[in-house]
Short mmCIF file of C-alpha atoms in Angstrom, two decimals:
data_model
loop_
_atom_site.label_atom_id
_atom_site.label_comp_id
_atom_site.label_asym_id
_atom_site.label_seq_id
_atom_site.Cartn_x
_atom_site.Cartn_y
_atom_site.Cartn_z
CA UNK A 294 -16.47 -22.12 -19.33
CA UNK A 295 -18.02 -18.79 -17.73
CA UNK A 296 -15.76 -16.72 -19.67
CA UNK A 297 -16.74 -18.52 -23.02
CA UNK A 298 -20.45 -18.18 -21.90
CA UNK A 299 -20.00 -14.60 -21.41
CA UNK A 300 -18.38 -14.06 -24.56
CA UNK A 301 -21.09 -15.71 -26.44
CA UNK A 302 -23.59 -13.42 -24.64
CA UNK A 303 -21.88 -10.52 -25.66
CA UNK A 304 -22.00 -11.56 -29.49
CA UNK A 305 -25.55 -12.61 -29.66
CA UNK A 306 -27.37 -10.13 -26.97
CA UNK A 307 -25.13 -7.53 -25.96
CA UNK A 308 -23.90 -6.24 -29.43
CA UNK A 309 -27.53 -6.15 -30.75
CA UNK A 310 -28.49 -4.13 -27.84
CA UNK A 311 -25.97 -1.75 -27.94
CA UNK A 312 -26.46 -1.23 -31.86
CA UNK A 313 -30.35 -0.89 -31.25
CA UNK A 314 -30.25 1.30 -28.27
CA UNK A 315 -27.94 3.56 -29.96
CA UNK A 316 -29.69 4.14 -32.96
CA UNK A 317 -33.08 4.82 -31.24
CA UNK A 318 -31.91 7.04 -28.70
CA UNK A 319 -29.47 8.85 -31.43
CA UNK A 320 -32.31 9.06 -33.82
CA UNK A 321 -34.81 10.46 -31.02
CA UNK A 322 -32.17 13.08 -29.78
CA UNK A 323 -31.42 14.18 -33.18
CA UNK A 324 -34.85 14.84 -34.35
CA UNK A 325 -36.47 15.91 -31.19
CA UNK A 326 -33.88 18.04 -29.61
CA UNK A 327 -33.76 20.87 -32.06
CA UNK A 328 -37.51 21.61 -31.60
CA UNK A 329 -37.08 22.82 -27.93
CA UNK A 330 -35.27 25.40 -26.20
CA UNK A 331 -32.13 25.07 -24.00
CA UNK A 332 -34.21 23.85 -20.96
CA UNK A 333 -35.98 21.16 -23.43
CA UNK A 334 -32.54 19.96 -24.75
CA UNK A 335 -31.04 19.80 -21.38
CA UNK A 336 -33.84 17.76 -19.88
CA UNK A 337 -34.46 15.48 -22.74
CA UNK A 338 -30.69 14.93 -23.48
CA UNK A 339 -30.34 14.07 -19.68
CA UNK A 340 -32.93 11.47 -19.96
CA UNK A 341 -32.03 10.01 -23.28
CA UNK A 342 -28.12 9.96 -22.22
CA UNK A 343 -28.96 7.95 -18.91
CA UNK A 344 -31.14 5.49 -20.66
CA UNK A 345 -28.22 4.88 -23.44
CA UNK A 346 -25.45 4.66 -20.81
CA UNK A 347 -27.40 2.73 -18.17
CA UNK A 348 -28.59 0.23 -20.71
CA UNK A 349 -25.39 -0.43 -22.02
CA UNK A 350 -23.61 -0.82 -18.73
CA UNK A 351 -26.47 -3.04 -17.30
CA UNK A 352 -26.59 -5.21 -20.60
CA UNK A 353 -22.88 -5.77 -20.07
CA UNK A 354 -23.98 -7.22 -16.63
CA UNK A 355 -21.68 -4.97 -14.72
CA UNK A 356 -22.61 -4.03 -11.06
CA UNK A 357 -22.08 -0.08 -10.37
CA UNK A 358 -21.48 1.54 -6.99
CA UNK A 359 -21.75 5.12 -6.54
CA UNK A 360 -20.36 7.03 -3.54
CA UNK A 361 -20.52 10.67 -2.75
CA UNK A 362 -23.64 11.75 -4.64
CA UNK A 363 -24.63 13.81 -1.75
CA UNK A 364 -21.66 16.07 -2.45
CA UNK A 365 -23.61 17.49 -5.68
CA UNK A 366 -25.90 20.27 -5.13
CA UNK A 367 -28.99 20.34 -7.11
CA UNK A 368 -29.12 22.83 -9.86
CA UNK A 369 -25.47 23.82 -9.43
CA UNK A 370 -23.38 23.99 -12.57
CA UNK A 371 -19.75 22.38 -12.33
CA UNK A 372 -17.03 21.70 -14.48
CA UNK A 373 -16.72 17.75 -13.71
CA UNK A 374 -13.19 16.27 -14.35
CA UNK A 375 -12.48 12.43 -14.20
CA UNK A 376 -9.76 9.92 -14.99
CA UNK A 377 -10.08 8.56 -18.53
CA UNK A 378 -9.18 4.64 -19.00
CA UNK A 379 -11.94 3.31 -21.12
CA UNK A 380 -15.00 3.99 -23.44
CA UNK A 381 -16.93 2.63 -20.67
CA UNK A 382 -16.19 5.68 -18.79
CA UNK A 383 -18.52 7.59 -20.98
CA UNK A 384 -21.35 5.01 -20.46
CA UNK A 385 -20.81 5.14 -16.52
CA UNK A 386 -20.95 8.94 -16.22
CA UNK A 387 -23.68 9.58 -18.85
CA UNK A 388 -25.74 6.70 -17.43
CA UNK A 389 -25.22 6.87 -13.58
CA UNK A 390 -24.64 10.77 -12.87
CA UNK A 391 -27.79 12.22 -12.49
CA UNK A 392 -27.34 15.70 -13.41
CA UNK A 393 -27.63 17.75 -16.59
CA UNK A 394 -24.36 17.15 -18.58
CA UNK A 395 -22.65 18.39 -21.68
CA UNK A 396 -19.57 16.82 -22.94
CA UNK A 397 -16.34 18.11 -24.28
CA UNK A 398 -15.37 15.27 -26.88
CA UNK A 399 -12.98 14.46 -29.64
CA UNK A 400 -14.10 15.76 -32.91
CA UNK A 401 -13.58 12.51 -34.44
CA UNK A 402 -16.61 11.15 -32.33
CA UNK A 403 -18.97 13.55 -34.25
CA UNK A 404 -18.62 11.07 -37.22
CA UNK A 405 -19.81 8.02 -35.34
CA UNK A 406 -23.15 7.10 -36.76
CA UNK A 407 -26.11 8.19 -34.34
CA UNK A 408 -23.80 9.19 -31.61
CA UNK A 409 -22.33 12.09 -33.68
CA UNK A 410 -25.66 13.46 -34.86
CA UNK A 411 -27.24 13.27 -31.38
CA UNK A 412 -24.17 15.10 -29.86
CA UNK A 413 -24.55 17.95 -32.11
CA UNK A 414 -28.26 18.26 -31.46
CA UNK A 415 -27.34 18.20 -27.68
CA UNK A 416 -24.82 21.24 -27.93
CA UNK A 417 -21.85 18.87 -26.95
CA UNK A 418 -18.61 20.45 -27.75
CA UNK A 419 -16.11 19.02 -30.27
CA UNK A 420 -12.41 19.59 -29.31
CA UNK A 421 -10.57 20.90 -32.45
CA UNK A 422 -6.87 21.09 -31.60
CA UNK A 423 -5.85 21.63 -35.21
CA UNK A 424 -4.79 25.27 -34.73
CA UNK A 425 -4.48 27.83 -31.62
CA UNK A 426 -7.38 29.71 -33.09
CA UNK A 427 -9.64 26.42 -33.26
CA UNK A 428 -8.46 25.75 -29.49
CA UNK A 429 -9.56 29.13 -28.36
CA UNK A 430 -13.05 28.76 -30.51
CA UNK A 431 -13.52 25.33 -28.75
CA UNK A 432 -12.95 27.11 -25.38
CA UNK A 433 -15.33 29.96 -25.91
CA UNK A 434 -17.74 27.65 -27.10
CA UNK A 435 -17.53 25.40 -23.91
CA UNK A 436 -17.81 28.59 -21.66
CA UNK A 437 -21.28 29.33 -23.20
CA UNK A 438 -22.66 26.00 -22.47
CA UNK A 439 -22.64 25.91 -18.94
CA UNK A 440 -25.85 27.61 -17.59
CA UNK A 441 -28.97 26.77 -15.49
CA UNK A 442 -27.40 23.94 -13.53
CA UNK A 443 -25.90 22.12 -16.67
CA UNK A 444 -22.54 20.77 -16.07
CA UNK A 445 -19.62 20.44 -18.29
CA UNK A 446 -17.72 16.88 -18.46
CA UNK A 447 -14.02 17.02 -19.38
CA UNK A 448 -11.30 14.32 -19.15
CA UNK A 449 -8.55 16.53 -18.40
CA UNK A 450 -5.88 14.00 -19.61
CA UNK A 451 -7.18 14.52 -23.19
CA UNK A 452 -7.10 10.82 -24.01
CA UNK A 453 -7.52 7.45 -22.55
CA UNK A 454 -4.86 5.80 -20.46
CA UNK A 455 -2.62 2.97 -21.99
CA UNK A 456 -1.77 1.41 -18.69
CA UNK A 457 -4.60 2.40 -16.15
CA UNK A 458 -2.32 5.13 -14.72
CA UNK A 459 -3.51 8.71 -14.67
CA UNK A 460 -1.58 10.90 -17.09
CA UNK A 461 -0.60 14.70 -16.99
CA UNK A 462 -3.74 17.14 -17.04
CA UNK A 463 -4.18 19.67 -19.52
CA UNK A 464 -5.30 23.01 -18.65
CA UNK A 465 -8.51 23.66 -20.68
CA UNK A 466 -11.09 22.49 -18.18
CA UNK A 467 -9.50 24.41 -15.22
CA UNK A 468 -9.37 27.79 -17.46
CA UNK A 469 -12.99 27.28 -18.15
CA UNK A 470 -13.70 26.88 -14.30
CA UNK A 471 -11.57 29.85 -13.66
CA UNK A 472 -13.35 32.19 -16.31
CA UNK A 473 -16.57 31.18 -15.12
CA UNK A 474 -15.86 31.12 -11.44
CA UNK A 475 -17.42 27.60 -11.10
CA UNK A 476 -16.62 24.79 -8.81
CA UNK A 477 -14.74 21.78 -10.00
CA UNK A 478 -16.25 18.43 -9.15
CA UNK A 479 -13.46 15.64 -9.30
CA UNK A 480 -14.63 12.11 -9.78
CA UNK A 481 -12.48 8.83 -9.79
CA UNK A 482 -13.81 5.96 -11.97
CA UNK A 483 -12.88 2.53 -10.97
CA UNK A 484 -13.02 -0.78 -12.89
CA UNK A 485 -13.40 0.70 -16.38
CA UNK A 486 -9.79 -0.11 -17.58
CA UNK A 487 -10.32 -3.73 -16.34
CA UNK A 488 -13.74 -4.04 -18.46
CA UNK A 489 -12.13 -2.81 -21.75
CA UNK A 490 -8.85 -1.16 -21.67
CA UNK A 491 -7.87 1.14 -24.82
CA UNK A 492 -5.78 -1.64 -26.27
CA UNK A 493 -8.83 -3.75 -26.55
CA UNK A 494 -11.31 -1.33 -28.28
CA UNK A 495 -14.11 -3.15 -30.01
CA UNK A 496 -13.04 -6.68 -28.40
CA UNK A 497 -14.74 -8.57 -25.82
CA UNK A 498 -15.74 -6.93 -22.36
CA UNK A 499 -14.34 -8.37 -19.37
CA UNK A 500 -16.61 -8.71 -16.21
CA UNK A 501 -15.36 -6.41 -13.44
CA UNK A 502 -17.37 -4.25 -10.79
CA UNK A 503 -17.43 -0.55 -11.56
CA UNK A 504 -17.44 2.40 -8.99
CA UNK A 505 -18.14 6.20 -9.27
CA UNK A 506 -16.44 8.10 -6.39
CA UNK A 507 -17.50 11.74 -6.29
CA UNK A 508 -15.22 13.72 -4.39
CA UNK A 509 -15.83 17.18 -2.63
CA UNK A 510 -16.18 20.14 -5.00
CA UNK A 511 -13.04 22.45 -5.45
CA UNK A 512 -13.82 26.16 -5.17
CA UNK A 513 -12.11 28.92 -6.91
CA UNK A 514 -9.64 30.95 -4.74
CA UNK A 515 -9.43 33.86 -6.94
CA UNK A 516 -9.08 34.48 -10.77
CA UNK A 517 -6.26 33.76 -13.26
CA UNK A 518 -3.01 31.70 -13.53
CA UNK A 519 -2.75 31.04 -9.65
CA UNK A 520 -6.50 29.93 -9.55
CA UNK A 521 -5.89 27.58 -12.72
CA UNK A 522 -3.06 26.06 -11.05
CA UNK A 523 -4.86 25.52 -7.85
CA UNK A 524 -8.03 24.07 -9.40
CA UNK A 525 -5.66 21.51 -11.63
CA UNK A 526 -3.31 20.46 -8.57
CA UNK A 527 -6.32 19.85 -6.30
CA UNK A 528 -8.54 18.00 -8.62
CA UNK A 529 -5.51 15.84 -9.57
CA UNK A 530 -4.71 15.27 -5.90
CA UNK A 531 -8.42 14.22 -5.27
CA UNK A 532 -8.34 11.87 -8.31
CA UNK A 533 -5.11 10.39 -8.15
CA UNK A 534 -4.73 9.97 -4.58
CA UNK A 535 -7.97 8.03 -4.28
CA UNK A 536 -7.05 6.01 -7.67
CA UNK A 537 -3.77 4.62 -6.25
CA UNK A 538 -4.98 3.70 -2.69
#
């Protein structure tokens, strides 16, 4: 009975909220972001992004716990890496991680109404893997976005998990951290797979508690291939080790 009521709630209350808040915030960001400088865009995108993600998670009636927030230094830029299990990963990070963020995201998401326009206006980076030249262009673009306390969010698996297990990590995020000599901030997201796994996109959400677990930052040990390997392995150990417990 509770499950039926929850599904009725999603059709008549949650869905309209998601559509309305996405349209309003996407429009505001698309119009107002280009009017200011980088500092303005970082601040305004952060406020609007938190409102969007927070509203969607809360409207889904999901409780959220955050641990390790004290490990994030104020005004420090990070390359933030997290496991990727669900579309709710995006809502959870952007809505509850209180820092200025830019994202590396699938180029196809730039075609989503309101979301795509807002993402372009916010300086988010579409990932184009069609040719090696496009991959390199994406990499250079991403490196230029991390300034003045802005952090870059990357899902190093490159795609959402099919089974809730963490897949292999690609090197892109760690190459950026190496080039800029920035610390990595590994994060484990708990519960999003149970809410809406990849196989159930655009289906009813399941009720399940969510948790953001922020781990200790991982600092560079040098420059080059050895450092990239170190950052990749250490971040995976932090994320997967906690995930499997």
